[in-house]
Amino acid sequence: MTRKTFRRLAKDDRRHGLLEATLDCIGEHGLNGASARRIADRAGVTPGLIRHYFGSKDEMVRAAYAYLMEQLTDRAEEAARDASQDPDEALARFIGANVMTPSLSVRHVSLWATFIGRVESEPGYSTIHRDGYREFLEALERLIHPVLAAHGRPADPATCQGLAIAMNGLIDGLWIEGSLGHGLYDPARLPRIVLAAAEGLLRLPDQTLLRHLPALAPT
Amino acid sequence: MTRKTFRRLAKDDRRHGLLEATLDCIGEHGLNGASARRIADRAGVTPGLIRHYFGSKDEMVRAAYAYLMEQLTDRAEEAARDASQDPDEALARFIGANVMTPSLSVRHVSLWATFIGRVESEPGYSTIHRDGYREFLEALERLIHPVLAAHGRPADPATCQGLAIAMNGLIDGLWIEGSLGHGLYDPARLPRIVLAAAEGLLRLPDQTLLRHLPALAPT
DNA sequence: CCCGCTGTTATACAGTCGTGCAACAGTCGG
DNA sequence: CCGACTGTTGCACGACTGTATAACAGCGGG
């Protein structure tokens, strides 16, 4: 029995590989089937490394949750970042991007849901969840405020936050159901649906957001 | 070693007890920690019964998912059933009830999310998910249509479905985040937020739904 | 009252779980 | 080219997993 050959990787590379393998396994087999052995296999290492890098499997899974949330919020904010100077277009881009590929992803929704299910009882999860949610909410508020102001609608902080909360719910809900692909409707309808809903929700004139729909075409 | 005393229950009672215990365990410990022994313990029986009633643990968990979805849709439709004849009020009640106790429940959201995370890969789950989603969507369409018609807004099937999809997203998203109680805002604000958003989304005149807010006070 | 049906328990089994630990082997500085 | 540091492996351990099966006991029908 010959010993497995291996390469010594930089600390961050190995951590990254393990986290990615953890998410892969959880996405495919759930927290159940994501055993230390299976994750190590997927990462191309032996289970002992988990202890070496994360102390325990639970700790690694927790780190994977944080890593996932980072990915999700980064991706969301990226859509707004490369938006034009036009506040309407920036908001439309942000909202639309969240219900289109690559955001619309079964893998991401499955992972997100799996972790959400443990937020209440797993120590440390609630902080990760709250931070991600807050970040998303604040990004939304930053995008909504100038749009409201430009159209002469009330934009005090309380109003703005309430609208951001509703908008976040709208986006999240459509993101989840759209990603799961139950076949009840064509997900390609989602950008139009969500932008029309957002216009109404914010009491914006017709086409304020919808006219930027063509700009959302997948590059 | 004395043998455990027991009562012979009606088939449905025992099944119900096991399903409820299954959901309890999954809610508290996730699909991971919900072992056959722990579930049996919670139900006050021995693990062997699982095989007797469901054939296997996986089959029981699947049945528990279907059982949960039935509970959730029943509860949602109940809110609309005991609504008055006024279409506006019926819609307002339905929407509002979904972001208030008892619908706003960490246990329910945790369970829902845990199962959603497995919809993609676990055989049979997607059907349960789709059926529940379709039922919710259709209930929403039935409530939205008369409201649109009464206010002279376009109410063709395609428009109606699109609005129901958006409304469902809005409700789901707020239900999830509101139930998790992250402390970023007071969940008591949700009924007002969701009704205001729904009015805008459907392009209804101000206060069409919001004026029924007082009628939603927890009985 | 007691027999028989069957819902229920108890036990055993092979497999997998997470992880602690000692030995190994890559890799880098000298 | 060699020595030393440490990232990585391999294995062992006890606990726990799901489930098969045989023995038991509650309960209704006669």
Coordinates of C-alpha atoms (C1' of nucleotides) in Angstrom, one line a residue:
Chain A
M1 CA 0.0 0.0 0.0
T2 CA 1.7 3.1 -1.3
R3 CA 1.1 6.4 0.4
K4 CA -0.9 9.1 -1.4
T5 CA 1.3 11.8 -3.0
F6 CA 0.3 15.3 -2.3
R7 CA 1.2 19.0 -2.7
R8 CA 1.5 21.5 0.1
L9 CA -0.7 24.4 -0.7
A10 CA -0.8 27.9 0.6
K11 CA -3.0 28.2 3.6
D12 CA -5.7 30.2 1.8
D13 CA -5.8 28.0 -1.2
R14 CA -6.4 24.9 0.8
R15 CA -9.0 26.6 2.9
H16 CA -10.7 27.8 -0.2
G17 CA -10.7 24.3 -1.7
L18 CA -12.1 22.8 1.4
L19 CA -14.9 25.5 1.6
E20 CA -15.8 25.0 -2.0
A21 CA -15.9 21.2 -1.5
T22 CA -18.1 21.7 1.6
L23 CA -20.6 23.8 -0.4
D24 CA -20.6 21.3 -3.2
C25 CA -21.4 18.4 -0.9
I26 CA -24.0 20.3 1.1
G27 CA -25.7 21.4 -2.1
E28 CA -25.8 17.9 -3.5
H29 CA -26.4 15.8 -0.4
G30 CA -27.6 18.2 2.2
L31 CA -26.0 18.7 5.6
N32 CA -26.8 15.0 6.2
G33 CA -24.8 13.6 3.4
A34 CA -22.0 16.1 3.6
S35 CA -19.7 14.0 5.8
A36 CA -16.1 14.8 6.6
R37 CA -15.0 11.9 4.4
R38 CA -17.1 13.0 1.4
I39 CA -16.0 16.6 1.7
A40 CA -12.3 15.6 2.0
D41 CA -12.7 13.3 -1.0
R42 CA -14.2 16.1 -3.1
A43 CA -11.4 18.4 -2.1
G44 CA -8.8 15.8 -2.9
V45 CA -7.5 15.5 0.6
T46 CA -7.9 13.2 3.6
P47 CA -10.4 14.0 6.4
G48 CA -7.6 14.8 8.9
L49 CA -7.0 18.1 7.2
I50 CA -10.4 19.4 8.3
R51 CA -9.2 19.3 11.8
H52 CA -5.9 20.9 10.9
Y53 CA -7.6 23.9 9.1
F54 CA -10.9 24.4 10.9
G55 CA -10.5 22.5 14.2
S56 CA -13.7 20.6 13.6
K57 CA -16.2 19.8 10.8
D58 CA -18.9 22.0 12.4
E59 CA -16.5 24.9 12.4
M60 CA -15.7 24.3 8.7
V61 CA -19.4 24.2 7.8
R62 CA -19.9 27.4 9.7
A63 CA -17.1 29.0 7.7
A64 CA -18.6 27.7 4.5
Y65 CA -21.9 29.5 5.4
A66 CA -20.1 32.7 5.9
Y67 CA -18.1 32.1 2.6
L68 CA -21.4 31.5 0.8
M69 CA -23.0 34.7 2.1
E70 CA -20.0 36.7 1.1
Q71 CA -20.3 35.3 -2.5
L72 CA -24.0 36.1 -2.7
T73 CA -23.7 39.7 -1.4
D74 CA -20.7 40.3 -3.6
R75 CA -22.5 39.1 -6.7
A76 CA -25.5 41.2 -5.9
E77 CA -23.5 44.4 -5.3
E78 CA -21.5 43.8 -8.4
A79 CA -24.6 44.3 -10.5
A80 CA -25.1 47.7 -9.1
R81 CA -21.5 48.7 -9.2
D82 CA -21.1 48.5 -12.9
A83 CA -24.3 50.4 -13.4
S84 CA -24.4 53.7 -15.1
Q85 CA -24.8 57.1 -13.3
D86 CA -28.6 57.0 -13.9
P87 CA -30.2 56.0 -10.5
D88 CA -33.2 54.5 -12.3
E89 CA -31.0 52.2 -14.4
A90 CA -28.8 51.3 -11.4
L91 CA -31.8 50.2 -9.4
A92 CA -33.3 48.3 -12.4
R93 CA -30.0 46.6 -13.0
F94 CA -29.6 45.5 -9.3
I95 CA -33.2 44.2 -9.1
G96 CA -33.1 42.5 -12.5
A97 CA -29.8 40.9 -12.0
N98 CA -31.1 39.1 -8.9
V99 CA -33.7 37.2 -10.9
M100 CA -31.5 36.3 -13.8
T101 CA -28.5 34.0 -14.4
P102 CA -26.1 33.7 -12.8
S103 CA -27.9 34.8 -9.6
L104 CA -30.8 32.5 -10.5
S105 CA -29.0 29.3 -9.4
V106 CA -30.4 26.1 -7.9
R107 CA -27.1 25.4 -6.2
H108 CA -27.1 28.8 -4.5
V109 CA -30.7 28.7 -3.5
S110 CA -30.3 25.1 -2.1
L111 CA -27.3 26.1 -0.1
W112 CA -29.0 29.3 1.1
A113 CA -32.1 27.4 2.2
T114 CA -30.2 24.6 3.9
F115 CA -28.3 27.1 6.0
I116 CA -31.4 29.3 6.7
G117 CA -33.0 26.2 8.2
R118 CA -30.3 26.1 10.8
V119 CA -30.1 29.8 11.6
E120 CA -32.3 29.5 14.6
S121 CA -30.5 26.7 16.4
E122 CA -27.0 26.6 15.2
P123 CA -24.7 28.9 17.2
G124 CA -23.1 31.6 15.2
Y125 CA -25.4 31.2 12.2
S126 CA -27.8 34.0 13.1
T127 CA -24.9 36.6 13.0
I128 CA -23.9 35.5 9.6
H129 CA -27.5 35.6 8.4
R130 CA -28.1 39.0 9.9
D131 CA -25.0 40.5 8.5
G132 CA -25.8 39.3 5.0
Y133 CA -29.3 40.5 5.2
R134 CA -28.3 43.9 6.5
E135 CA -25.8 44.4 3.8
F136 CA -28.4 43.5 1.1
L137 CA -31.0 45.8 2.7
E138 CA -28.6 48.7 2.9
A139 CA -27.5 48.3 -0.7
L140 CA -31.2 48.4 -1.6
E141 CA -31.8 51.6 0.5
R142 CA -28.8 53.3 -1.1
L143 CA -30.2 52.5 -4.6
I144 CA -33.8 53.4 -3.8
H145 CA -33.2 56.7 -2.1
P146 CA -32.0 58.7 -5.1
V147 CA -34.7 57.2 -7.3
L148 CA -37.4 58.3 -4.9
A149 CA -35.8 61.8 -4.6
A150 CA -35.5 62.1 -8.4
H151 CA -39.2 61.5 -8.8
G152 CA -40.3 63.8 -6.0
R153 CA -41.5 61.0 -3.8
P154 CA -41.1 61.1 0.0
A155 CA -37.7 59.6 0.8
D156 CA -37.3 59.9 4.6
P157 CA -35.3 57.1 6.2
A158 CA -38.3 55.3 7.7
T159 CA -40.2 55.2 4.4
C160 CA -37.0 54.2 2.6
Q161 CA -36.3 51.4 4.9
G162 CA -39.9 50.1 4.7
L163 CA -39.7 50.1 0.9
A164 CA -36.3 48.4 1.0
I165 CA -37.7 45.7 3.3
A166 CA -40.6 45.1 0.9
M167 CA -38.3 45.1 -2.1
N168 CA -35.9 42.7 -0.5
G169 CA -38.8 40.4 0.2
L170 CA -40.0 40.6 -3.4
I171 CA -36.5 39.9 -4.8
D172 CA -35.8 37.1 -2.3
G173 CA -39.1 35.4 -2.9
L174 CA -38.8 35.5 -6.7
W175 CA -35.1 34.5 -6.6
I176 CA -36.0 31.4 -4.6
E177 CA -39.0 30.2 -6.6
G178 CA -37.4 31.2 -9.9
S179 CA -34.2 29.3 -9.1
L180 CA -36.0 26.1 -8.1
G181 CA -37.5 25.8 -11.6
H182 CA -40.7 24.1 -10.8
G183 CA -41.9 24.6 -14.3
L184 CA -45.1 26.5 -13.4
Y185 CA -43.9 29.4 -15.5
D186 CA -41.0 30.5 -17.6
P187 CA -38.2 32.1 -15.4
A188 CA -37.5 34.4 -18.4
R189 CA -40.6 36.3 -17.4
L190 CA -39.1 37.2 -14.0
P191 CA -37.1 40.3 -15.0
R192 CA -40.3 41.9 -16.4
I193 CA -42.4 40.8 -13.5
V194 CA -40.1 42.0 -10.8
L195 CA -39.4 45.4 -12.5
A196 CA -43.1 46.0 -13.0
A197 CA -43.8 45.1 -9.4
A198 CA -40.9 47.3 -8.2
E199 CA -42.3 50.3 -10.1
G200 CA -45.7 49.8 -8.5
L201 CA -44.2 49.2 -5.1
L202 CA -42.2 52.4 -5.2
R203 CA -45.1 54.3 -6.9
L204 CA -42.9 55.3 -9.8
P205 CA -44.3 56.3 -13.2
D206 CA -44.8 53.5 -15.7
Q207 CA -41.7 52.4 -17.5
T208 CA -39.3 54.1 -15.1
L209 CA -37.6 50.8 -14.4
L210 CA -39.0 48.7 -17.2
R211 CA -37.5 50.8 -20.0
H212 CA -34.1 49.6 -18.8
L213 CA -35.1 45.9 -19.3
P214 CA -33.2 45.6 -22.6
A215 CA -30.0 46.7 -20.9
L216 CA -30.2 43.6 -18.7
A217 CA -29.8 41.2 -21.5
P218 CA -27.2 38.6 -20.4
T219 CA -23.8 39.7 -21.7
Chain B
M1 CA -35.1 -5.4 32.6
T2 CA -38.7 -4.8 32.3
R3 CA -40.3 -4.3 28.9
K4 CA -41.7 -0.9 28.1
T5 CA -45.5 -0.7 28.5
F6 CA -47.3 0.8 25.5
R7 CA -50.7 1.5 24.1
R8 CA -51.9 0.4 20.7
L9 CA -53.0 3.5 18.8
A10 CA -55.2 4.0 15.7
K11 CA -53.0 3.9 12.6
D12 CA -53.6 7.6 11.8
D13 CA -52.9 8.8 15.4
R14 CA -49.6 7.0 15.5
R15 CA -48.6 8.2 12.0
H16 CA -49.6 11.8 13.0
G17 CA -47.5 11.5 16.2
L18 CA -44.5 10.3 14.3
L19 CA -44.8 13.0 11.7
E20 CA -45.1 15.7 14.3
A21 CA -42.1 14.3 16.2
T22 CA -40.1 14.2 12.9
L23 CA -40.9 17.9 12.2
D24 CA -40.0 18.8 15.8
C25 CA -36.6 17.1 15.5
I26 CA -35.8 18.5 12.1
G27 CA -36.8 21.9 13.2
E28 CA -34.5 21.8 16.3
H29 CA -31.6 19.7 15.0
G30 CA -31.9 19.8 11.2
L31 CA -32.0 16.8 8.9
N32 CA -28.6 15.8 10.5
G33 CA -29.6 15.6 14.0
A34 CA -33.0 14.1 13.3
S35 CA -32.0 10.5 13.7
A36 CA -34.5 7.6 13.8
R37 CA -33.8 7.1 17.5
R38 CA -34.3 10.8 18.4
I39 CA -37.5 11.0 16.5
A40 CA -38.8 7.8 18.0
D41 CA -37.9 9.1 21.5
R42 CA -39.8 12.3 20.9
A43 CA -42.8 10.4 19.7
G44 CA -42.6 8.1 22.7
V45 CA -42.0 5.0 20.8
T46 CA -39.1 2.8 19.7
P47 CA -37.3 3.2 16.3
G48 CA -38.7 0.0 15.0
L49 CA -42.1 1.6 14.5
I50 CA -40.7 3.8 11.8
R51 CA -40.2 0.9 9.6
H52 CA -43.6 -0.5 10.4
Y53 CA -45.4 2.7 9.5
F54 CA -43.3 4.2 6.8
G55 CA -41.0 1.5 5.5
S56 CA -37.9 3.6 6.1
K57 CA -36.8 6.8 7.7
D58 CA -36.3 8.6 4.4
E59 CA -39.9 7.7 3.5
M60 CA -41.1 9.2 6.8
V61 CA -39.2 12.4 6.3
R62 CA -40.7 12.7 2.9
A63 CA -44.1 12.2 4.4
A64 CA -43.3 14.8 7.0
Y65 CA -42.5 17.3 4.3
A66 CA -45.8 16.7 2.6
Y67 CA -47.5 17.0 5.9
L68 CA -45.8 20.3 6.6
M69 CA -46.8 21.8 3.3
E70 CA -50.4 20.7 3.9
Q71 CA -50.3 22.6 7.2
L72 CA -48.8 25.7 5.7
T73 CA -51.2 26.0 2.7
D74 CA -54.2 25.1 4.9
R75 CA -53.3 27.9 7.3
A76 CA -52.9 30.4 4.5
E77 CA -56.2 29.6 2.9
E78 CA -58.0 29.7 6.3
A79 CA -57.2 33.4 6.5
A80 CA -59.0 34.0 3.3
R81 CA -61.9 31.7 4.0
D82 CA -63.2 33.5 7.0
A83 CA -62.9 36.8 5.2
S84 CA -65.9 38.9 4.5
Q85 CA -67.5 39.2 1.1
D86 CA -65.5 42.4 0.3
P87 CA -62.8 41.3 -2.2
D88 CA -60.4 44.0 -1.0
E89 CA -60.7 42.9 2.6
A90 CA -60.3 39.2 1.7
L91 CA -57.1 40.0 -0.1
A92 CA -55.9 42.2 2.7
R93 CA -56.6 39.5 5.2
F94 CA -54.8 36.9 3.2
I95 CA -51.7 38.9 2.7
G96 CA -51.6 40.3 6.2
A97 CA -52.1 37.0 7.9
N98 CA -49.0 35.6 6.2
V99 CA -46.8 38.1 7.9
M100 CA -48.4 37.9 11.4
T101 CA -48.5 35.2 14.1
P102 CA -49.2 32.4 13.9
S103 CA -47.9 32.2 10.3
L104 CA -44.8 34.2 11.3
S105 CA -43.1 31.3 13.0
V106 CA -39.4 30.4 13.3
R107 CA -40.3 26.7 13.5
H108 CA -42.2 26.8 10.2
V109 CA -39.7 28.8 8.3
S110 CA -36.8 26.6 9.6
L111 CA -38.6 23.5 8.5
W112 CA -39.7 25.0 5.2
A113 CA -36.1 26.1 4.4
T114 CA -34.6 22.8 5.4
F115 CA -36.8 21.0 3.0
I116 CA -36.4 23.6 0.2
G117 CA -32.7 22.9 0.4
R118 CA -33.3 19.3 -0.6
V119 CA -35.9 19.9 -3.3
E120 CA -33.4 19.7 -6.1
S121 CA -31.8 16.4 -5.2
E122 CA -34.2 14.4 -3.1
P123 CA -36.5 12.3 -5.2
G124 CA -40.2 13.2 -4.7
Y125 CA -39.5 16.6 -3.0
S126 CA -39.9 18.6 -6.1
T127 CA -43.5 17.4 -6.6
I128 CA -44.4 18.3 -3.0
H129 CA -42.8 21.7 -3.4
R130 CA -44.5 22.4 -6.8
D131 CA -47.9 21.4 -5.5
G132 CA -47.7 23.6 -2.5
Y133 CA -46.4 26.5 -4.5
R134 CA -49.1 26.1 -7.2
E135 CA -51.8 26.0 -4.5
F136 CA -50.6 29.2 -3.0
L137 CA -50.3 30.8 -6.3
E138 CA -53.8 29.9 -7.4
A139 CA -55.3 31.1 -4.1
L140 CA -53.5 34.4 -4.7
E141 CA -54.9 34.6 -8.3
R142 CA -58.4 33.9 -7.1
L143 CA -58.1 36.7 -4.6
I144 CA -56.4 39.2 -6.9
H145 CA -58.7 38.9 -9.8
P146 CA -61.9 40.3 -8.3
V147 CA -59.9 43.2 -6.7
L148 CA -58.5 44.2 -10.1
A149 CA -61.8 43.9 -11.7
A150 CA -63.6 46.0 -9.1
H151 CA -61.1 48.8 -9.6
G152 CA -61.2 48.7 -13.3
R153 CA -57.7 47.4 -13.8
P154 CA -56.7 44.9 -16.5
A155 CA -57.3 41.4 -15.2
D156 CA -56.5 39.1 -18.0
P157 CA -55.1 35.7 -17.0
A158 CA -51.5 36.5 -17.9
T159 CA -51.5 39.8 -16.1
C160 CA -53.1 38.2 -13.1
Q161 CA -50.6 35.4 -13.0
G162 CA -47.7 37.7 -13.2
L163 CA -49.0 39.8 -10.4
A164 CA -49.7 36.7 -8.3
I165 CA -46.1 35.5 -8.9
A166 CA -44.8 38.8 -7.7
M167 CA -47.2 39.0 -4.8
N168 CA -46.2 35.5 -3.8
G169 CA -42.5 36.5 -3.9
L170 CA -43.2 39.5 -1.8
I171 CA -45.2 37.5 0.8
D172 CA -42.7 34.6 1.0
G173 CA -39.7 36.9 1.3
L174 CA -41.2 38.9 4.1
W175 CA -42.5 35.8 5.8
I176 CA -39.0 34.3 5.8
E177 CA -37.1 37.3 7.0
G178 CA -39.8 38.3 9.4
S179 CA -40.0 34.9 11.0
L180 CA -36.3 34.7 11.6
G181 CA -36.4 37.7 13.8
H182 CA -32.9 39.1 13.1
G183 CA -33.7 42.2 15.1
L184 CA -33.0 44.6 12.3
Y185 CA -36.6 45.9 12.5
D186 CA -39.8 45.3 14.4
P187 CA -41.9 42.5 12.7
A188 CA -45.0 44.4 13.9
R189 CA -44.3 46.8 11.0
L190 CA -44.7 44.0 8.5
P191 CA -48.5 44.1 8.0
R192 CA -48.3 47.7 7.1
I193 CA -45.3 47.3 4.9
V194 CA -46.7 44.4 3.0
L195 CA -50.1 45.9 2.4
A196 CA -48.6 49.2 1.2
A197 CA -46.4 47.3 -1.1
A198 CA -49.3 45.1 -2.4
E199 CA -51.3 48.3 -3.1
G200 CA -48.5 49.7 -5.2
L201 CA -47.8 46.4 -6.9
L202 CA -51.4 46.1 -8.0
R203 CA -51.7 49.8 -8.8
L204 CA -54.6 50.1 -6.4
P205 CA -55.7 53.5 -5.0
D206 CA -54.1 54.4 -1.7
Q207 CA -55.7 52.8 1.4
T208 CA -57.6 50.2 -0.7
L209 CA -55.9 47.4 1.4
L210 CA -54.4 49.4 4.2
R211 CA -57.7 50.5 5.5
H212 CA -58.4 46.9 6.5
L213 CA -55.3 46.8 8.6
P214 CA -57.2 47.3 11.9
A215 CA -59.3 44.2 11.1
L216 CA -56.2 42.1 11.1
A217 CA -55.5 42.7 14.8
P218 CA -54.7 39.3 16.4
T219 CA -57.9 38.0 17.9
Chain C
dC1 C1' -62.4 -15.1 30.0
dC2 C1' -59.2 -16.3 26.8
dC3 C1' -57.5 -16.8 22.1
dG4 C1' -55.3 -14.8 18.2
dC5 C1' -54.1 -10.9 15.6
dT6 C1' -50.8 -7.4 15.1
dG7 C1' -48.9 -3.1 16.8
dT8 C1' -44.9 -2.5 19.5
dT9 C1' -40.5 -3.5 21.8
dA10 C1' -35.8 -5.2 22.2
dT11 C1' -31.7 -6.6 20.3
dA12 C1' -28.3 -7.4 16.9
dC13 C1' -25.8 -6.0 12.9
dA14 C1' -22.9 -3.9 9.5
dG15 C1' -21.8 0.5 8.2
dT16 C1' -20.6 5.3 8.8
dC17 C1' -19.8 9.2 11.6
dG18 C1' -16.3 12.8 13.6
dT19 C1' -11.8 13.2 15.3
dG20 C1' -7.4 12.3 17.9
dC21 C1' -2.7 10.9 17.0
dA22 C1' 1.6 9.3 15.3
dA23 C1' 4.2 8.7 11.2
dC24 C1' 5.3 10.3 6.8
dA25 C1' 6.9 13.4 3.0
dG26 C1' 6.8 17.7 0.5
dT27 C1' 9.1 22.1 0.4
dC28 C1' 12.0 25.8 1.6
dG29 C1' 16.1 28.1 3.7
dG30 C1' 20.7 27.5 4.2
Chain D
dC1 C1' 22.2 18.9 -1.3
dC2 C1' 20.7 18.4 3.1
dG3 C1' 18.2 19.2 7.4
dA4 C1' 14.2 20.8 9.6
dC5 C1' 9.7 22.4 9.8
dT6 C1' 5.0 21.4 9.1
dG7 C1' 1.3 20.3 5.9
dT8 C1' -0.7 16.0 5.1
dT9 C1' -1.6 11.2 5.4
dG10 C1' -3.3 6.7 7.4
dC11 C1' -5.3 4.4 10.9
dA12 C1' -7.7 3.5 15.0
dC13 C1' -11.2 4.5 18.3
dG14 C1' -15.9 4.8 20.3
dA15 C1' -20.3 6.6 19.3
dC16 C1' -24.0 6.6 16.5
dT17 C1' -26.5 5.6 12.1
dG18 C1' -30.6 3.0 9.8
dT19 C1' -32.9 -1.2 9.7
dA20 C1' -33.9 -6.3 9.9
dT21 C1' -35.9 -9.7 12.9
dA22 C1' -37.7 -12.3 16.6
dA23 C1' -40.1 -12.0 20.8
dC24 C1' -43.5 -9.8 23.4
dA25 C1' -48.0 -7.7 25.0
dG26 C1' -52.2 -4.9 24.3
dC27 C1' -56.7 -5.3 22.8
dG28 C1' -60.9 -6.7 20.3
dG29 C1' -64.0 -10.7 19.0
dG30 C1' -65.9 -14.9 20.2

